[in-house]
XYZ file of C-alpha atoms in Angstrom:
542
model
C 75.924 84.880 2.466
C 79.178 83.291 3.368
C 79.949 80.164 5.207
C 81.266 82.435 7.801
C 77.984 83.770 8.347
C 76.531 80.780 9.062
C 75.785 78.438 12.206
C 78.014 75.965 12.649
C 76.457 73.891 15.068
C 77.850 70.705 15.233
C 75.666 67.460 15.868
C 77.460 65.409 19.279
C 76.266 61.964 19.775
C 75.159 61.569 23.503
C 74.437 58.483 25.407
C 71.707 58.427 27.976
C 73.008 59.944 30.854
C 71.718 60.590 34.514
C 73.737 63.943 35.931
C 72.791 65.689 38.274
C 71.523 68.206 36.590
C 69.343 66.148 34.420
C 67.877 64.524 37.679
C 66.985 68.108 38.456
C 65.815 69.016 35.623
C 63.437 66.558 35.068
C 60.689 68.397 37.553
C 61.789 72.019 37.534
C 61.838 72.359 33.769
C 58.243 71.139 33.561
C 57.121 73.213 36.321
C 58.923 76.396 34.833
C 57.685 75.683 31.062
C 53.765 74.990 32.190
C 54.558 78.950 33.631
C 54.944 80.042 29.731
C 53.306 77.500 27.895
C 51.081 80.475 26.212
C 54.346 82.497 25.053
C 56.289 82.570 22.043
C 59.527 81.219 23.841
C 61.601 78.334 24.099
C 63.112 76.929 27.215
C 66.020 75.118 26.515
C 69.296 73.371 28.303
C 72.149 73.040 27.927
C 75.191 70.452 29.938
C 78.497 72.268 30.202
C 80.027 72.210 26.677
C 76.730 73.848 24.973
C 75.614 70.612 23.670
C 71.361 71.419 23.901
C 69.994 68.561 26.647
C 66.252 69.509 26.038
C 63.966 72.349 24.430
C 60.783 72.754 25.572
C 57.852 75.784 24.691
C 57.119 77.846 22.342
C 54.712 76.554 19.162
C 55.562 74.738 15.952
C 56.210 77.887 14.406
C 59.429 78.688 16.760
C 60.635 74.979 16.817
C 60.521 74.900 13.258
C 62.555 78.233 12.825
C 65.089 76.844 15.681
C 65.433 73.679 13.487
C 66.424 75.702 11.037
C 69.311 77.037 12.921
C 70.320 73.455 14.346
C 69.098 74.824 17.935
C 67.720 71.815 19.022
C 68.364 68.653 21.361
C 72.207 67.224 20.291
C 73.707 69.908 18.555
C 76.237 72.158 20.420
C 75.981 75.910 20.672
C 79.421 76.453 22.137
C 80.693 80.283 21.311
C 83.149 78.968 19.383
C 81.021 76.965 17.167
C 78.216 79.657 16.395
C 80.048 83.041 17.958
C 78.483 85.048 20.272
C 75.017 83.667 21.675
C 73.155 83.347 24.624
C 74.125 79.651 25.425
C 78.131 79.708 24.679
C 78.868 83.158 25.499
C 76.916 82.693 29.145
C 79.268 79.724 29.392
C 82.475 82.000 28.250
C 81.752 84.353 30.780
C 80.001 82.303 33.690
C 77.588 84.742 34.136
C 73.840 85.517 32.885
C 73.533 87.584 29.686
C 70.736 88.372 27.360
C 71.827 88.490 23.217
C 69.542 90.617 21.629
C 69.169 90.389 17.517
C 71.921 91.989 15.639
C 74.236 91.378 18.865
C 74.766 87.647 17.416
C 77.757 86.989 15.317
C 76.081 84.461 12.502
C 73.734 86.299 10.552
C 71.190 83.489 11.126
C 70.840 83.873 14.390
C 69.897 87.455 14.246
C 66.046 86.895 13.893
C 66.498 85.510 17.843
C 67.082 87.060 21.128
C 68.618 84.488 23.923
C 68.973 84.960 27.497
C 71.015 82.445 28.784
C 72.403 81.956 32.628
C 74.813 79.160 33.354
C 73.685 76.680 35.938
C 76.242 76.000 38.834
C 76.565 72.662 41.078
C 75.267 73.983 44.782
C 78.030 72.454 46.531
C 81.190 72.648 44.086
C 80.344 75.569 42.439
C 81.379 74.007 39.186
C 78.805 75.082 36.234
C 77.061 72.393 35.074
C 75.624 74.166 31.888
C 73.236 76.788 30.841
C 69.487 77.599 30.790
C 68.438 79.794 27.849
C 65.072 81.496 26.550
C 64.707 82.207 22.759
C 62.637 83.637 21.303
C 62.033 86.155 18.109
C 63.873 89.173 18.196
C 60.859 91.388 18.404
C 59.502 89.743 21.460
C 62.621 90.803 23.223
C 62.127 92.174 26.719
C 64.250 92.171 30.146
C 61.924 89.573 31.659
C 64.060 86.777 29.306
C 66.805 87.199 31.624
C 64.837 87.060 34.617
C 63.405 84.154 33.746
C 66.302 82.498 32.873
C 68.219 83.619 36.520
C 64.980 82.249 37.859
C 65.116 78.997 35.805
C 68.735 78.843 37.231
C 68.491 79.335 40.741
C 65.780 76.430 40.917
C 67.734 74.483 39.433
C 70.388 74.741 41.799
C 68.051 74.508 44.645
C 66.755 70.987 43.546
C 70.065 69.588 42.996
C 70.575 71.175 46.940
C 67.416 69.227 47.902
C 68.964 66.214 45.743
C 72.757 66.454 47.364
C 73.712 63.563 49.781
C 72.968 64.267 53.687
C 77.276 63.593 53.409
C 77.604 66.451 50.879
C 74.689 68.817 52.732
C 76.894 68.346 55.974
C 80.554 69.439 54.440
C 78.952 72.220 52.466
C 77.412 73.608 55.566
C 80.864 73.163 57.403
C 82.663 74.741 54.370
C 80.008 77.693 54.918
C 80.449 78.343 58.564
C 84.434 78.114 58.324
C 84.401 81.000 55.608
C 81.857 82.878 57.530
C 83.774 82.984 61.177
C 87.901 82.922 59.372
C 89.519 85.662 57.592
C 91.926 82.847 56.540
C 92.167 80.402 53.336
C 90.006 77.788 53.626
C 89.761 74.232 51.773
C 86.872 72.014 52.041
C 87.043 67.974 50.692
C 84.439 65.302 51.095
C 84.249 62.257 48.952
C 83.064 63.605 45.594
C 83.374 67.736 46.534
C 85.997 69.787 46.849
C 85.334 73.711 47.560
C 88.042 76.397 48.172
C 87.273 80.117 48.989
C 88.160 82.944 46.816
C 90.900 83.703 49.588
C 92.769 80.699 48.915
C 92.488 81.501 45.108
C 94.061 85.011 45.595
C 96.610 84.133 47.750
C 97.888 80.791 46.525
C 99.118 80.598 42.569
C 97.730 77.241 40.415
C 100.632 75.240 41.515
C 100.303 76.064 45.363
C 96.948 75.427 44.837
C 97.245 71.698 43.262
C 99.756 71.088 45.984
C 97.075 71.995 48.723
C 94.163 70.328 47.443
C 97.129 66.932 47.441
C 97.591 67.622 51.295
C 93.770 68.101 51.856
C 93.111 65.197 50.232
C 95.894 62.963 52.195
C 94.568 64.406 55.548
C 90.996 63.721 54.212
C 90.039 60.565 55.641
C 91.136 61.672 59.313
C 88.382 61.355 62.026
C 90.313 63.662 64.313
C 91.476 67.345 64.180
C 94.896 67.673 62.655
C 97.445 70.288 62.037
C 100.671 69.816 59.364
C 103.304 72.388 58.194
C 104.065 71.608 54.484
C 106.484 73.517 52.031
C 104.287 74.516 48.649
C 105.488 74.679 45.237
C 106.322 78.114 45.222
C 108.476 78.189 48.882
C 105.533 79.484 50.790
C 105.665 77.094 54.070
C 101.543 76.741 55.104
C 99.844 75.608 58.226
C 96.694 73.149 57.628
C 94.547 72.774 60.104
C 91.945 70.260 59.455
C 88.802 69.231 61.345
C 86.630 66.527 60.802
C 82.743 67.188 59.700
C 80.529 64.482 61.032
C 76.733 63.450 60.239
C 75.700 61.374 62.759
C 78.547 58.589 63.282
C 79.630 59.103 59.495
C 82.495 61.322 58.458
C 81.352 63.094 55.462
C 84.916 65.023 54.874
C 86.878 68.105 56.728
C 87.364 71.971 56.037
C 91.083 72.660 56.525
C 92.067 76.563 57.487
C 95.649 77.639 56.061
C 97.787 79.929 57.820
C 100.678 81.211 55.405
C 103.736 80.588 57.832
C 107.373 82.668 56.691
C 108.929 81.674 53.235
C 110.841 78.431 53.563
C 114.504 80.101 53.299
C 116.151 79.061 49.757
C 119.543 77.682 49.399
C 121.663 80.550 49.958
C 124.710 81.304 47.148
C 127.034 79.091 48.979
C 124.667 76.112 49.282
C 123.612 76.474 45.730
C 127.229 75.925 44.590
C 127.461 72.961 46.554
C 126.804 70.331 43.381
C 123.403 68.182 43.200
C 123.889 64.707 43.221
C 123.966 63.569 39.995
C 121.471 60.231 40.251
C 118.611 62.123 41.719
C 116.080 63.503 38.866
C 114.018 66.499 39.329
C 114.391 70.214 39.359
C 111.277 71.473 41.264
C 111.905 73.854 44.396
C 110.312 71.656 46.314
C 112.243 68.452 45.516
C 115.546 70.248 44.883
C 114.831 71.823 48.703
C 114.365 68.058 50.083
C 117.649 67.070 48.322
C 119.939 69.942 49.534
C 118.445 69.197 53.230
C 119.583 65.392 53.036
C 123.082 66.645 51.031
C 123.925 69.358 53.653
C 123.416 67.023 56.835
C 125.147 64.344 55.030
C 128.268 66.229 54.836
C 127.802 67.791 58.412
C 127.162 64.246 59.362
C 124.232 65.020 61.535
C 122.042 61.862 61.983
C 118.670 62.024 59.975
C 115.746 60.250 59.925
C 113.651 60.481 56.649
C 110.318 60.038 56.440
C 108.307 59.322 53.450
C 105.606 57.073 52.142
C 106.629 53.868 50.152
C 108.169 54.196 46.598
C 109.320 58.036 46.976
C 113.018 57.370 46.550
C 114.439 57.763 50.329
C 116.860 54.921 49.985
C 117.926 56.353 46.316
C 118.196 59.844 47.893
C 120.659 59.076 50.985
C 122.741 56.719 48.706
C 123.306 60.125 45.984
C 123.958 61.985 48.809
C 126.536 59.762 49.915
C 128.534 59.894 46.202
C 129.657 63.551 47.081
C 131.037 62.703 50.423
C 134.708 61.049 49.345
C 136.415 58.009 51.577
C 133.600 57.303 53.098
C 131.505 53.811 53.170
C 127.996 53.036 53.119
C 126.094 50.275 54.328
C 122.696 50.303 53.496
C 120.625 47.867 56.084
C 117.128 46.800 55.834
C 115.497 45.716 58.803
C 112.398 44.173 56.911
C 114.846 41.834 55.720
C 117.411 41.127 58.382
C 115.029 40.831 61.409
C 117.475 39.446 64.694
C 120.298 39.659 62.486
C 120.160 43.164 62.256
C 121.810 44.785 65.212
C 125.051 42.249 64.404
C 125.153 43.360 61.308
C 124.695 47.588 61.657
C 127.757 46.635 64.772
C 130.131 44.831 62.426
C 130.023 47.909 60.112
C 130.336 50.716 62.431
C 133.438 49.007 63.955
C 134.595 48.945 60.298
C 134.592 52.703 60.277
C 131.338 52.660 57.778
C 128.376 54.753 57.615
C 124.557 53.578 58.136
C 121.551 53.881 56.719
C 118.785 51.542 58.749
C 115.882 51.333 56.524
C 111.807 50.897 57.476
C 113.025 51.332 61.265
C 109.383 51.375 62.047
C 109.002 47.836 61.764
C 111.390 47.192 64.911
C 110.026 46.279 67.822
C 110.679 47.844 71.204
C 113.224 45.228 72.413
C 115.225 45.783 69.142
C 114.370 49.596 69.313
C 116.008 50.221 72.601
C 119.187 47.514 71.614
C 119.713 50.300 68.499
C 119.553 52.752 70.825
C 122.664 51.330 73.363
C 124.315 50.290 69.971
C 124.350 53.716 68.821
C 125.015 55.377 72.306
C 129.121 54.971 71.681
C 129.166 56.026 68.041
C 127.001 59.130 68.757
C 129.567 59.938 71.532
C 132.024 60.584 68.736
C 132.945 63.951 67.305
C 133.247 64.876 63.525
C 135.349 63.390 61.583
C 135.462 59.817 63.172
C 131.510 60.117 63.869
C 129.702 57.984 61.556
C 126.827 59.620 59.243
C 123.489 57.551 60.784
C 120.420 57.793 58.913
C 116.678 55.781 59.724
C 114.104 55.703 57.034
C 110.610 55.052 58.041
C 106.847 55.220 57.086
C 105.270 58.504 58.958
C 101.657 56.473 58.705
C 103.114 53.889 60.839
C 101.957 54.171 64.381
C 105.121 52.612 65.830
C 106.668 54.405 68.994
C 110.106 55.091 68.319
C 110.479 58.157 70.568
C 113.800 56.291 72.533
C 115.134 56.046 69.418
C 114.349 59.138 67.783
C 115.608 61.255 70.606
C 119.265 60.283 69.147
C 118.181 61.918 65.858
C 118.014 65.947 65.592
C 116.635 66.198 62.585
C 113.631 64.536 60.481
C 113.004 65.576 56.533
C 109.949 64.128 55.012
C 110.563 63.317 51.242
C 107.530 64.233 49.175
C 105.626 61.634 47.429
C 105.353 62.065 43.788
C 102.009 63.909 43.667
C 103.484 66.599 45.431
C 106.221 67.696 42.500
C 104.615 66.086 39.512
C 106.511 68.953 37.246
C 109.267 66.688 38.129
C 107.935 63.805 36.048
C 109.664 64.294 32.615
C 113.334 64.070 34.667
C 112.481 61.038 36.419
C 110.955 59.342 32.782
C 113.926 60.439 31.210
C 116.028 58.757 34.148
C 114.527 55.701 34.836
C 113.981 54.793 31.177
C 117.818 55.102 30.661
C 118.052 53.139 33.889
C 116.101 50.506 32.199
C 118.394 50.589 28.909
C 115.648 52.589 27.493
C 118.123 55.515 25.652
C 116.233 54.779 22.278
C 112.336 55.524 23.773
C 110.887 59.050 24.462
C 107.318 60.198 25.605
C 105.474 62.148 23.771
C 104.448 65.340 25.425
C 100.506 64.199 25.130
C 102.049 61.089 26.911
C 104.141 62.830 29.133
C 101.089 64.997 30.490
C 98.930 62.428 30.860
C 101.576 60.984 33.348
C 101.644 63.960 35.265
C 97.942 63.767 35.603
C 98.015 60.572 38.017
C 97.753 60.078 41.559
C 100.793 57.947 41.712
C 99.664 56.431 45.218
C 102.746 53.913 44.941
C 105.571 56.897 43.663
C 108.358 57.053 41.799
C 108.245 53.096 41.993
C 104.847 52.858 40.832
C 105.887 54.713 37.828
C 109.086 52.768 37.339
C 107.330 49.835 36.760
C 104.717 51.881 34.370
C 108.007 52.231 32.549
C 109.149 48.773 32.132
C 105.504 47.780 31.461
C 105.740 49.960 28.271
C 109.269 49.175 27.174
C 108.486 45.831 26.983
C 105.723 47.185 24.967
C 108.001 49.281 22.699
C 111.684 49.165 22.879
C 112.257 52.784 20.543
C 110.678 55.963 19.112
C 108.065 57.873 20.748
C 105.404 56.627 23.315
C 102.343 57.578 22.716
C 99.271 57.642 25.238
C 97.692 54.273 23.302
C 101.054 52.552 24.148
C 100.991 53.518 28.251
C 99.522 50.634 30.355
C 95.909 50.401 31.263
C 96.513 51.627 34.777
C 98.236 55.331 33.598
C 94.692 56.209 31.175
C 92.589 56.309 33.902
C 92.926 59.512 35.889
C 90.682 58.585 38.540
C 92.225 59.159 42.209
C 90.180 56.943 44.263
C 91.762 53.630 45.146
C 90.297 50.682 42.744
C 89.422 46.948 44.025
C 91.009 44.204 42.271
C 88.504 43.764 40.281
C 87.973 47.439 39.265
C 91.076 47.092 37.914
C 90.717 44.103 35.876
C 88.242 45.555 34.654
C 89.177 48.976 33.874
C 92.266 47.492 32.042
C 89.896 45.452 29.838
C 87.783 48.291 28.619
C 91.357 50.424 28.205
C 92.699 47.506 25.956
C 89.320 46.555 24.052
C 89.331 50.582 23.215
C 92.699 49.834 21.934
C 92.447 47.092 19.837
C 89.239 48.580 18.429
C 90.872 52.177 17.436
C 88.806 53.924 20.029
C 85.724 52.483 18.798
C 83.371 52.075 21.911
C 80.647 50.045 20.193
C 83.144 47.320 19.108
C 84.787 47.697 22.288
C 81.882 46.847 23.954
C 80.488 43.999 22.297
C 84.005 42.541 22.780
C 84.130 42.676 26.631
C 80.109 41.611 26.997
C 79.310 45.127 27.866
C 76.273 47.386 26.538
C 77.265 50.797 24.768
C 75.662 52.703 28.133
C 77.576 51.189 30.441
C 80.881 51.630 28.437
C 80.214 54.801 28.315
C 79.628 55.308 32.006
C 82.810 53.077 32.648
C 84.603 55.298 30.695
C 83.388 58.411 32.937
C 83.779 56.226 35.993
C 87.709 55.594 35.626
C 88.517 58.605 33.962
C 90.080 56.535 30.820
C 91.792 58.733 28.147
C 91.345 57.929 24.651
């Protein structure tokens, strides 16, 4: 027999864990293996990558003949390990299947029969892992199988009897909002996230992401709201979110999308109009944001652009204002000038200049309405003497600047970074050459792993990820190891200062040990478990 033939079941070392399906486990597994404690089978489980959690049944006899095989408590029965069984093939097709005998691919493991059905989260869906029954081939029968959906489904309904009275509540919303809407529907809370198969049909992976990112910013909201946003793809969507409540606590919302007409494209003569050469980034969406801020630039229509901190809006009017020739620009930040700042924005439009007044939502209403007659003369104007006037301002900022605004015709929101993260390897590429960084390139493991991020702050969070590693390394290729502490972590909740510290302790103790957790440990005070569950915790990448 060749090697080919055999098992290859590979041994995983696991630290003790607590999962939710373990938790469960822990009483239905004893319940359902006292039901066959007088037959020849083995009841055994499994976490998500086929690594065996626990076998239980069955005599000596059948555990010693499982042994044999390496089916037993560590070893991983993935179908691409051992081909074709009950354990990784249940996993490759997500379903419950029974592998009789010769129906195994390793010769081995053709004195068994396995019925194995995966086991999925209640609330996610996600599949946590499989339960499986083996036993010898010629006690094959169809009540394996059952047993195994059985084992399954009571699984599932102790980890439902186990779920947070948060996660019961936004499940239950998530359930009535499919039941009573034809439409896409989107449910978040603070560790689920649930889509229907609607939303999966109609919306490719990209519109998808992009979704889940405007769920997620709408997430926190304790009253209903409704936002137009432009997907990936063109597709312009209507979210409507409601809060779900349990008691005084929010536990999340379910958000119904309405598919609104395609956003129109630039049309041939737009698209020859030429991209301003300092903004990175090719994505639809981002190249649609430009063109919008380029087009009313040269009509000189007055804008107001509204975007969270970092996503470029002071970079993006001041390329937009290259292609316009004989023209000025003065850029004005009222943050910075306070009082001085309606002398200052007169001076220049009596000099004939153009004006961009940024973070106008930190004016108050005295200085609001003095804009307002400042502008009143200058707006009276008609193309070409009118100057172009753009505002830039934070959209979370509660700030009433309706006076103002009314002066304004048109707003464009400027995406924050999580919403075109294919645009990532551009802006590297341009800010590192900003930086005097022609000699350094990411690698495309290192490059992905950017693109992975939340990137709360933007595209000047991750400009100062980039000088953090070129004063790391000043040429060649970056790999992940070489990134700072904060881009290996891929968790998207918001850390405390001290999570932070200490995330970017573990991240550099991992480095300076070669990935070697037990060294990395003992450097930093900490005890292999809770390494281990660190690691989980911040999502580090090693």
């Amino acid at each position: 027999m060749g090697d080919d033939d055999r098992p290859a079941a590979a041994y995983v070392e696991r630290m003790a864990t607590d999962t939710v399906l373990e938790r469960a486990a822990r009483s239905v597994l004893f319940e359902l293996t006292v039901a066959i404690e007088n037959e020849p089978v083995s009841l055994i489980l499994t976490d998500v990558n086929g690594i065996v959690l626990s076998r239980t049944g069955g005599d000596s006899a059948l555990f010693t003949a499982l042994d044999r095989v390496d089916l037993a408590p560590g070893f991983r029965y993935a179908e691409t390990q051992v081909g074709t069984n009950g354990i990784g093939t249940a996993l490759e097709v997500g379903r419950p299947l029974l592998v009789d005998g010769d129906q195994h691919f390793s010769g081995p493991l053709r004195s068994f029969s396995c019925a194995g059905a995966p086991v999925t989260h209640p609330i996610t869906g996600a599949i946590l892992g499989v339960v499986d029954l083996t036993t010898a081939a010629q006690n094959s029968n169809t009540l394996l199988l059952s047993f195994a959906t059985l084992a399954a489904t009571r699984l599932r309904e102790r980890m439902l009897d186990d779920a947070t009275e948060l996660d019961r509540a936004i499940f239950s919303a998530y359930r009535s909002a499919c039941r009573r809407s034809s439409r896409p529907v989107v449910a978040v809370g603070d560790e689920v996230v649930m889509m229907n198969s609607l939303t999966r049909q109609q919306f490719d992976s990209p519109d998808q992401m992009a979704i889940l990112e405007r769920t997620r910013d709408i997430g926190g909201e304790t009253t209903p709201v409704t936002i137009l946003t432009e997907l990936p793809s063109g597709t312009v969507a209507r979210l409507s979110y409601e809060p779900t409540f349990t008691g005084s606590r929010l536990a999340g919302g379910v958000v119904r999308i309405t598919k609104q007409v395609a956003s129109l494209r630039l049309s041939t003569s737009k698209a020859n109009v030429p991209t301003p050469p300092a903004i990175a980034g090719a994505s639809p969406l981002w190249r649609h944001t430009v063109q919008a801020v380029v087009d009313a630039c040269r009509r000189q229509d007055w804008l107001v652009l509204d975007g969270e901190p970092g996503v470029g809006k002071t970079a993006l009017i001041r390329a937009a204002h290259q292609l316009v020739p004989d023209r000025g620009l003065a850029v004005l930040d009222a943050t910075a000038l306070g009082d001085d700042l309606l002398t200052e924005a007169s001076d220049e439009l009596d000099s004939g200049s153009d004006l961009a007044i940024l973070h106008a939502h930190v004016l108050n209403d005295t200085h609001l309405a003095a804009l307002a007659d400042l502008l009143q003369g200058p707006q009276a104007q008609e193309p070409p003497r009118r100057p172009w006037v753009v505002l830039t301002r934070y959209p979370q900022d509660s700030t009433d600047t309706t006076p103002l605004l009314r002066m304004f015709p048109k707003s464009i929101t400027v995406p924050p970074l999580r919403h075109h993260l294919d645009d990532i390897p551009d802006l590297v590429r341009s800010l590192l050459d900003t930086l005097g960084a022609t000699g350094l390139t990411l690698s495309p493991a290192a490059s992905n792993q950017l693109a992975r991020l939340a990137w709360r702050g933007n595209v000047t969070q991750l400009k100062k990820a980039l000088e953090d590693t070129y004063r790391r390394q000043r040429s060649g290729v970056v790999e992940i190891d070489t990134l700072p502490p904060a881009c290996r972590s891929t968790t998207r909740r918001t850390l405390t200062r001290m999570q932070a510290l200490e995330r970017d302790a573990i991240v550099d103790a991992l480095a300076l040990h070669a990935g070697d957790k037990t060294a990395a440990a003992a450097a930093i005070g900490m005890s292999r478990a809770t390494i281990y569950r660190k690691i989980r915790q911040f999502g580090i990448v090693l």
